[in-house]
């Protein structure tokens, strides 16, 4: 429980950071400027006005009403929905006006229904944020107990050539959940590619929960859920990047990690995984963080129930006042 | 990662359990039969019709309108609010009609404002559920790595003379956060009283986050948050109860714990702490629990934002449709 009180000085900064990676959850979501995006009768996303103006040019693909945007319900199956949206995205990509599409990945993410996870279509990873579609990834905390420094955590600096957050500091390893890959499978693939963790060492990956938050940037909307794995590494282990996506790795103490996460050099959307780890390991705790409960709530915002247009259950207190959901 | 797939058979049961301890969050909350309870202009609770009929007999204490129940705003300070409510509760207690008040504790819980935790009043622990006031406690997972059985967890059976959940199986140690006690302080007090964990062993308590859920029973409403601590115990340690509140302790494997939590013999409102522990330790994971994300969401429901009448921010999509909060 070393360092437990030494992070006292950053307490208000931790709440500010949790609010920053939930800027859309706490603010944009309530401003009413985005329209629900419906596919097959289910809300799967939200569309901002800046994106809507492009989609309105394709009325045979997107039905835009005063209340929502719907993918043409005549497209009945996964393949047809996928290909019709892909055509629009390729057209827009060629025009070169949408920032997010400049980072085209040739890697597809799945879009599924909110509750029973029925697959509806797939879409290039770069376009997910234009539709506010839920985004799933895997993040790995690589850590060790140093004989003199206590809990230490490996962080990576992202390559300066990455399409998103180039050169920023990030968790040890992370990666998006692409179509066709399982969750543990993605974790194993990513630790091998990004940090050369293979064989028996990769078998030590321990699943440890997930974090959910709703971030917004100029690029788009990010209702993100990260599946979290912890990996205790030997003291002598030195991560080596194998896929060119990492600039460098650095081993930091828990306290240095908090400091790093609070700088603008840290990838905002990776901070939840790091904060969750520091909470689960007791470094951020009720004694040194007065808004402990609030921070933990902001690591688990209810994305599962955020998209529910049209509302089937109304949550009222009997006088038409909506209480919550 | 032993036992990781052996709990496959209980997957749907885990979701059912998570829905059970959130029965009010998932259902009652939306039915609109409860009225917001306001103190000093802040919503601090919800009142069911069965409780309202008693409170309406005290119009000088509780102002009941069509939309809400307000503690008389003429009561200006902590002491006055506390004593005026205590008088009502003592009257009702003597009449002996309200089940919850039969378990009078002579131990007060604090009622505070939702965000900045300004103290408003205190109230006997037994009455908190009548007003749907947020309830804070501390829970300790006592565990060890057994040389042959892997991860094992100590559970307690509650005394048959306890006012609530007598004879039920429960976490290793837990206790409510009473007025005047800190969070870690309560954890240390409870492990000593309930299991004779003292000295250096108690220093090994590691804070590990919190769980929040909203349960309802005949007795009342339970918007509960438990601060969670993990405590690794030596193989030779045998917990001994010192306060008469525990019937017995039993050391179970992770798999046996899941099975026990799923029986009606387990205290429903202690299951979240156990599930959270089993998730953080990788025993319930994305590979063996298809509704992993949903279960984790139900361990962290947004109690922080649940009480917000009168609503200051309306969450609409621009056409009066409420999206979420």
Coordinates of N, CA and C in Angstrom, one line a residue, chain A residues 1 19 25-26 29-32 34 36 46 66-67 115 117 134 136 183-184 203 205-210 225 227 229 279-282 285-287 291-294 296-297 300 302-306 308-309 311 313-319 321-325, chain B residues 1 19 25-26 29-32 34 36 46 66-67 115 117 134 136 183-184 203 205-210 225 227 229 279-282 285-287 291-294 296-297 300 302-306 308-309 311 313-319 321-325:
Chain A
X1 N 0.8 -1.2 0.0 CA 0.0 0.0 0.0 C 0.9 1.3 0.0
X19 N -13.9 13.1 -16.3 CA -14.9 13.9 -17.0 C -14.5 14.2 -18.4
X25 N -20.7 11.8 -22.7 CA -21.7 11.3 -21.7 C -22.2 12.4 -20.8
X26 N -21.3 13.3 -20.4 CA -21.7 14.3 -19.4 C -22.3 15.5 -20.0
X29 N -24.3 14.5 -25.1 CA -25.5 13.6 -25.1 C -26.8 14.3 -24.8
X30 N -26.7 15.3 -23.8 CA -27.9 15.9 -23.3 C -28.3 17.2 -24.1
X31 N -27.4 17.5 -25.1 CA -27.7 18.8 -25.8 C -28.7 18.6 -27.0
X32 N -28.9 17.3 -27.3 CA -30.0 17.1 -28.2 C -29.7 17.4 -29.7
X34 N -27.7 15.5 -31.7 CA -27.5 14.3 -32.4 C -28.8 13.5 -32.7
X36 N -30.6 9.7 -33.3 CA -30.4 8.3 -33.2 C -30.2 7.7 -34.6
X46 N -25.5 7.3 -32.8 CA -26.0 8.7 -32.8 C -25.2 9.4 -33.9
X66 N -37.2 13.9 -38.9 CA -36.9 14.9 -37.9 C -36.3 14.3 -36.6
X67 N -36.7 13.0 -36.4 CA -36.3 12.4 -35.1 C -35.1 11.4 -35.2
X115 N -28.9 -5.4 -27.1 CA -29.0 -6.3 -26.0 C -28.5 -7.8 -26.3
X117 N -27.0 -8.8 -29.0 CA -25.8 -8.8 -29.8 C -26.0 -9.6 -31.1
X134 N -21.0 1.7 -31.0 CA -20.2 1.2 -29.9 C -18.9 0.5 -30.4
X136 N -15.5 -1.6 -29.4 CA -14.9 -2.6 -28.4 C -13.5 -2.8 -28.6
X183 N -12.2 -12.3 -27.9 CA -11.7 -11.3 -27.0 C -10.3 -11.7 -26.5
X184 N -10.2 -12.9 -25.9 CA -8.9 -13.4 -25.4 C -7.9 -13.5 -26.6
X203 N 0.3 -16.8 -21.5 CA -0.7 -17.6 -20.8 C -1.1 -17.0 -19.4
X205 N -2.0 -14.0 -18.9 CA -3.0 -12.9 -19.0 C -4.2 -13.2 -18.1
X206 N -4.6 -12.3 -17.3 CA -5.8 -12.5 -16.4 C -6.8 -11.5 -16.7
X207 N -8.0 -12.0 -17.2 CA -9.1 -11.0 -17.5 C -9.5 -10.4 -16.1
X208 N -9.8 -9.1 -16.2 CA -10.1 -8.3 -14.9 C -11.2 -7.4 -15.0
X209 N -12.1 -7.6 -16.0 CA -13.3 -6.7 -16.1 C -13.3 -5.9 -17.4
X210 N -14.1 -4.9 -17.4 CA -14.1 -3.9 -18.5 C -14.4 -2.5 -18.0
X225 N -16.0 0.5 -25.0 CA -15.8 -0.5 -23.9 C -14.5 -1.2 -24.2
X227 N -12.2 -4.3 -22.9 CA -12.0 -5.5 -22.0 C -10.6 -5.4 -21.5
X229 N -7.3 -6.8 -19.4 CA -6.5 -8.0 -18.9 C -5.3 -7.4 -18.1
X279 N -7.1 1.7 -9.3 CA -8.1 1.5 -8.3 C -8.2 0.1 -7.8
X280 N -8.1 -0.8 -8.8 CA -8.2 -2.3 -8.4 C -7.0 -2.7 -7.6
X281 N -5.9 -2.0 -7.7 CA -4.7 -2.3 -7.0 C -4.5 -1.5 -5.7
X282 N -5.5 -0.6 -5.5 CA -5.5 0.2 -4.2 C -4.7 1.4 -4.2
X285 N -7.7 5.3 -3.9 CA -8.5 4.6 -3.0 C -9.4 5.6 -2.2
X286 N -10.3 5.1 -1.4 CA -11.3 6.1 -0.8 C -10.6 7.1 0.2
X287 N -9.4 6.7 0.6 CA -8.7 7.6 1.6 C -7.9 8.7 0.9
X291 N -13.5 11.8 -4.4 CA -14.6 11.5 -5.3 C -14.4 10.1 -5.9
X292 N -13.9 9.2 -5.1 CA -13.7 7.8 -5.5 C -14.9 7.2 -6.2
X293 N -16.1 7.2 -5.5 CA -17.3 6.6 -6.1 C -17.6 7.2 -7.5
X294 N -17.4 8.5 -7.6 CA -17.8 9.2 -8.8 C -16.8 8.8 -9.9
X296 N -15.2 6.0 -10.1 CA -15.5 4.6 -10.5 C -16.8 4.6 -11.4
X297 N -17.8 5.4 -11.0 CA -19.0 5.4 -11.9 C -18.6 5.9 -13.3
X300 N -17.5 3.2 -15.7 CA -18.5 2.2 -16.0 C -19.9 2.9 -16.4
X302 N -23.3 3.7 -18.3 CA -24.2 2.6 -18.8 C -24.4 2.7 -20.3
X303 N -23.4 2.3 -21.0 CA -23.5 2.3 -22.5 C -24.5 1.3 -22.9
X304 N -24.7 0.2 -22.2 CA -25.6 -0.9 -22.5 C -27.0 -0.4 -22.7
X305 N -27.4 0.7 -22.0 CA -28.8 1.1 -22.0 C -28.9 2.5 -22.6
X306 N -27.8 3.0 -23.2 CA -27.8 4.4 -23.7 C -28.5 4.5 -25.0
X308 N -31.6 3.5 -26.9 CA -32.8 2.7 -26.8 C -34.0 3.4 -27.5
X309 N -33.7 4.1 -28.5 CA -34.8 4.7 -29.3 C -35.3 3.7 -30.3
X311 N -38.1 4.3 -27.4 CA -38.2 3.8 -26.0 C -39.4 2.9 -25.9
X313 N -39.9 1.3 -22.8 CA -40.3 1.5 -21.4 C -40.1 3.0 -21.1
X314 N -41.1 3.7 -20.7 CA -40.9 5.0 -20.3 C -40.6 5.1 -18.8
X315 N -39.6 5.8 -18.4 CA -39.2 5.9 -17.0 C -39.7 7.2 -16.4
X316 N -40.9 7.1 -15.9 CA -41.5 8.3 -15.3 C -41.8 8.1 -13.9
X317 N -42.0 9.2 -13.2 CA -42.4 9.1 -11.8 C -43.9 9.3 -11.6
X318 N -44.7 9.1 -12.7 CA -46.1 9.1 -12.6 C -46.7 10.4 -13.0
X319 N -45.9 11.5 -13.1 CA -46.4 12.8 -13.5 C -45.7 13.2 -14.8
X321 N -42.6 13.2 -15.3 CA -41.2 13.5 -15.1 C -40.4 12.3 -15.3
X322 N -39.4 12.4 -16.1 CA -38.6 11.2 -16.3 C -37.5 11.1 -15.2
X323 N -37.4 10.0 -14.6 CA -36.5 9.9 -13.4 C -35.1 9.6 -13.8
X324 N -34.9 8.5 -14.5 CA -33.6 8.1 -15.0 C -33.8 6.8 -15.8
X325 N -32.7 6.3 -16.2 CA -32.8 5.0 -16.9 C -31.6 4.2 -16.5
Chain B
X1 N -5.5 -19.6 -14.0 CA -6.7 -19.5 -14.8 C -7.5 -20.8 -14.7
X19 N -29.6 -9.4 -12.2 CA -30.9 -8.7 -12.4 C -31.7 -8.7 -11.1
X25 N -33.7 -1.2 -9.9 CA -33.1 -0.4 -11.0 C -33.7 -0.8 -12.3
X26 N -34.0 -2.1 -12.5 CA -34.4 -2.6 -13.8 C -35.9 -2.5 -14.0
X29 N -38.1 1.2 -10.5 CA -37.8 2.6 -10.8 C -38.6 3.2 -11.9
X30 N -38.9 2.4 -12.9 CA -39.6 2.9 -14.1 C -41.1 2.9 -14.0
X31 N -41.6 2.3 -12.9 CA -43.0 2.1 -12.8 C -43.8 3.4 -12.4
X32 N -43.0 4.3 -11.8 CA -43.6 5.6 -11.5 C -44.5 5.6 -10.3
X34 N -43.2 5.5 -7.1 CA -42.5 6.2 -6.0 C -42.4 7.6 -6.2
X36 N -40.2 11.2 -5.4 CA -38.9 11.7 -5.0 C -39.0 12.2 -3.6
X46 N -36.4 8.0 -2.6 CA -37.6 7.7 -3.2 C -38.5 7.1 -2.2
X66 N -48.3 16.3 -5.3 CA -48.5 15.3 -6.3 C -47.2 14.7 -6.9
X67 N -46.2 15.5 -6.8 CA -44.9 15.1 -7.5 C -43.9 14.6 -6.6
X115 N -24.2 15.2 -5.0 CA -22.9 15.4 -5.6 C -21.8 15.8 -4.7
X117 N -21.8 15.9 -1.4 CA -21.8 15.2 -0.1 C -21.9 16.1 1.1
X134 N -29.5 6.5 -0.1 CA -28.3 5.7 -0.5 C -27.6 5.2 0.7
X136 N -24.4 3.1 2.2 CA -22.9 2.8 2.0 C -22.4 1.8 3.0
X183 N -14.0 5.1 6.0 CA -14.2 3.9 5.1 C -13.2 2.8 5.5
X184 N -11.9 3.1 5.5 CA -10.8 2.1 5.8 C -11.0 1.8 7.3
X203 N -3.4 -4.9 8.2 CA -2.7 -4.0 7.3 C -2.6 -4.4 5.9
X205 N -5.1 -5.2 4.1 CA -6.3 -4.9 3.3 C -6.0 -4.0 2.1
X206 N -6.4 -4.4 1.0 CA -6.2 -3.6 -0.3 C -7.5 -3.1 -0.8
X207 N -7.7 -1.8 -0.9 CA -8.9 -1.3 -1.5 C -9.0 -1.7 -3.0
X208 N -10.1 -2.0 -3.5 CA -10.2 -2.6 -4.8 C -11.4 -2.0 -5.6
X209 N -12.0 -0.9 -5.2 CA -13.1 -0.3 -6.0 C -14.4 -0.3 -5.2
X210 N -15.5 -0.2 -5.9 CA -16.8 -0.3 -5.2 C -17.8 -0.8 -6.2
X225 N -24.2 1.1 -2.2 CA -22.8 1.1 -2.7 C -21.9 0.5 -1.7
X227 N -18.0 -0.3 -0.6 CA -16.6 -0.2 -0.9 C -15.9 -1.5 -0.7
X229 N -12.8 -4.3 -0.4 CA -11.4 -4.5 0.0 C -11.1 -6.0 -0.2
X279 N -14.8 -11.6 -11.1 CA -14.5 -11.0 -12.3 C -13.1 -10.4 -12.3
X280 N -12.8 -9.7 -11.2 CA -11.4 -9.1 -11.2 C -10.3 -10.1 -11.1
X281 N -10.6 -11.3 -10.6 CA -9.6 -12.4 -10.6 C -9.7 -13.3 -11.8
X282 N -10.6 -13.0 -12.7 CA -10.6 -13.7 -14.0 C -11.4 -15.0 -14.0
X285 N -15.3 -14.5 -16.8 CA -14.5 -13.8 -17.9 C -15.3 -13.8 -19.2
X286 N -14.7 -13.0 -20.2 CA -15.5 -12.9 -21.4 C -15.6 -14.2 -22.2
X287 N -14.8 -15.2 -21.9 CA -14.8 -16.5 -22.6 C -15.9 -17.4 -22.0
X291 N -22.6 -12.7 -21.4 CA -23.2 -11.4 -21.0 C -22.2 -10.7 -20.0
X292 N -21.0 -10.9 -20.1 CA -19.9 -10.3 -19.3 C -20.1 -8.8 -19.1
X293 N -20.2 -8.1 -20.2 CA -20.3 -6.6 -20.2 C -21.6 -6.2 -19.4
X294 N -22.7 -7.0 -19.7 CA -23.9 -6.6 -19.0 C -23.9 -6.9 -17.5
X296 N -21.1 -6.8 -15.7 CA -20.3 -5.7 -15.1 C -21.0 -4.4 -15.0
X297 N -21.9 -4.1 -16.0 CA -22.7 -2.9 -15.9 C -23.6 -2.9 -14.7
X300 N -22.3 -1.8 -11.5 CA -21.9 -0.4 -11.4 C -23.0 0.5 -11.9
X302 N -25.6 3.5 -12.3 CA -25.3 4.9 -12.0 C -26.1 5.6 -10.9
X303 N -25.9 5.1 -9.7 CA -26.7 5.6 -8.5 C -26.3 7.1 -8.3
X304 N -25.1 7.5 -8.7 CA -24.6 8.9 -8.5 C -25.6 9.9 -9.2
X305 N -26.2 9.4 -10.3 CA -27.0 10.4 -11.1 C -28.5 10.0 -11.0
X306 N -28.9 9.0 -10.2 CA -30.2 8.5 -10.2 C -31.2 9.5 -9.5
X308 N -32.2 13.1 -9.1 CA -31.9 14.4 -9.6 C -33.1 15.2 -9.9
X309 N -34.1 15.0 -9.0 CA -35.3 15.8 -9.1 C -35.1 17.0 -8.3
X311 N -35.1 18.1 -12.2 CA -34.1 18.0 -13.2 C -33.6 19.3 -13.7
X313 N -30.9 19.5 -15.9 CA -30.5 19.3 -17.3 C -31.5 18.3 -17.9
X314 N -32.2 18.7 -19.0 CA -33.1 17.7 -19.6 C -32.2 17.0 -20.7
X315 N -32.4 15.7 -20.8 CA -31.6 14.9 -21.8 C -32.6 14.6 -22.9
X316 N -32.6 15.4 -23.9 CA -33.5 15.2 -25.0 C -32.7 15.1 -26.3
X317 N -33.4 14.6 -27.3 CA -32.7 14.5 -28.7 C -33.2 15.7 -29.5
X318 N -33.7 16.7 -29.0 CA -34.1 17.9 -29.7 C -35.6 17.8 -30.1
X319 N -36.2 16.7 -30.0 CA -37.7 16.6 -30.3 C -38.5 16.2 -29.1
X321 N -37.8 13.8 -27.1 CA -37.6 12.4 -26.8 C -36.4 12.4 -25.8
X322 N -36.6 11.8 -24.7 CA -35.5 11.7 -23.7 C -34.6 10.5 -24.1
X323 N -33.3 10.8 -24.2 CA -32.4 9.8 -24.7 C -31.9 8.9 -23.6
X324 N -31.3 9.5 -22.6 CA -30.8 8.7 -21.4 C -30.2 9.7 -20.5
X325 N -29.6 9.3 -19.4 CA -28.9 10.2 -18.5 C -27.7 9.5 -18.0

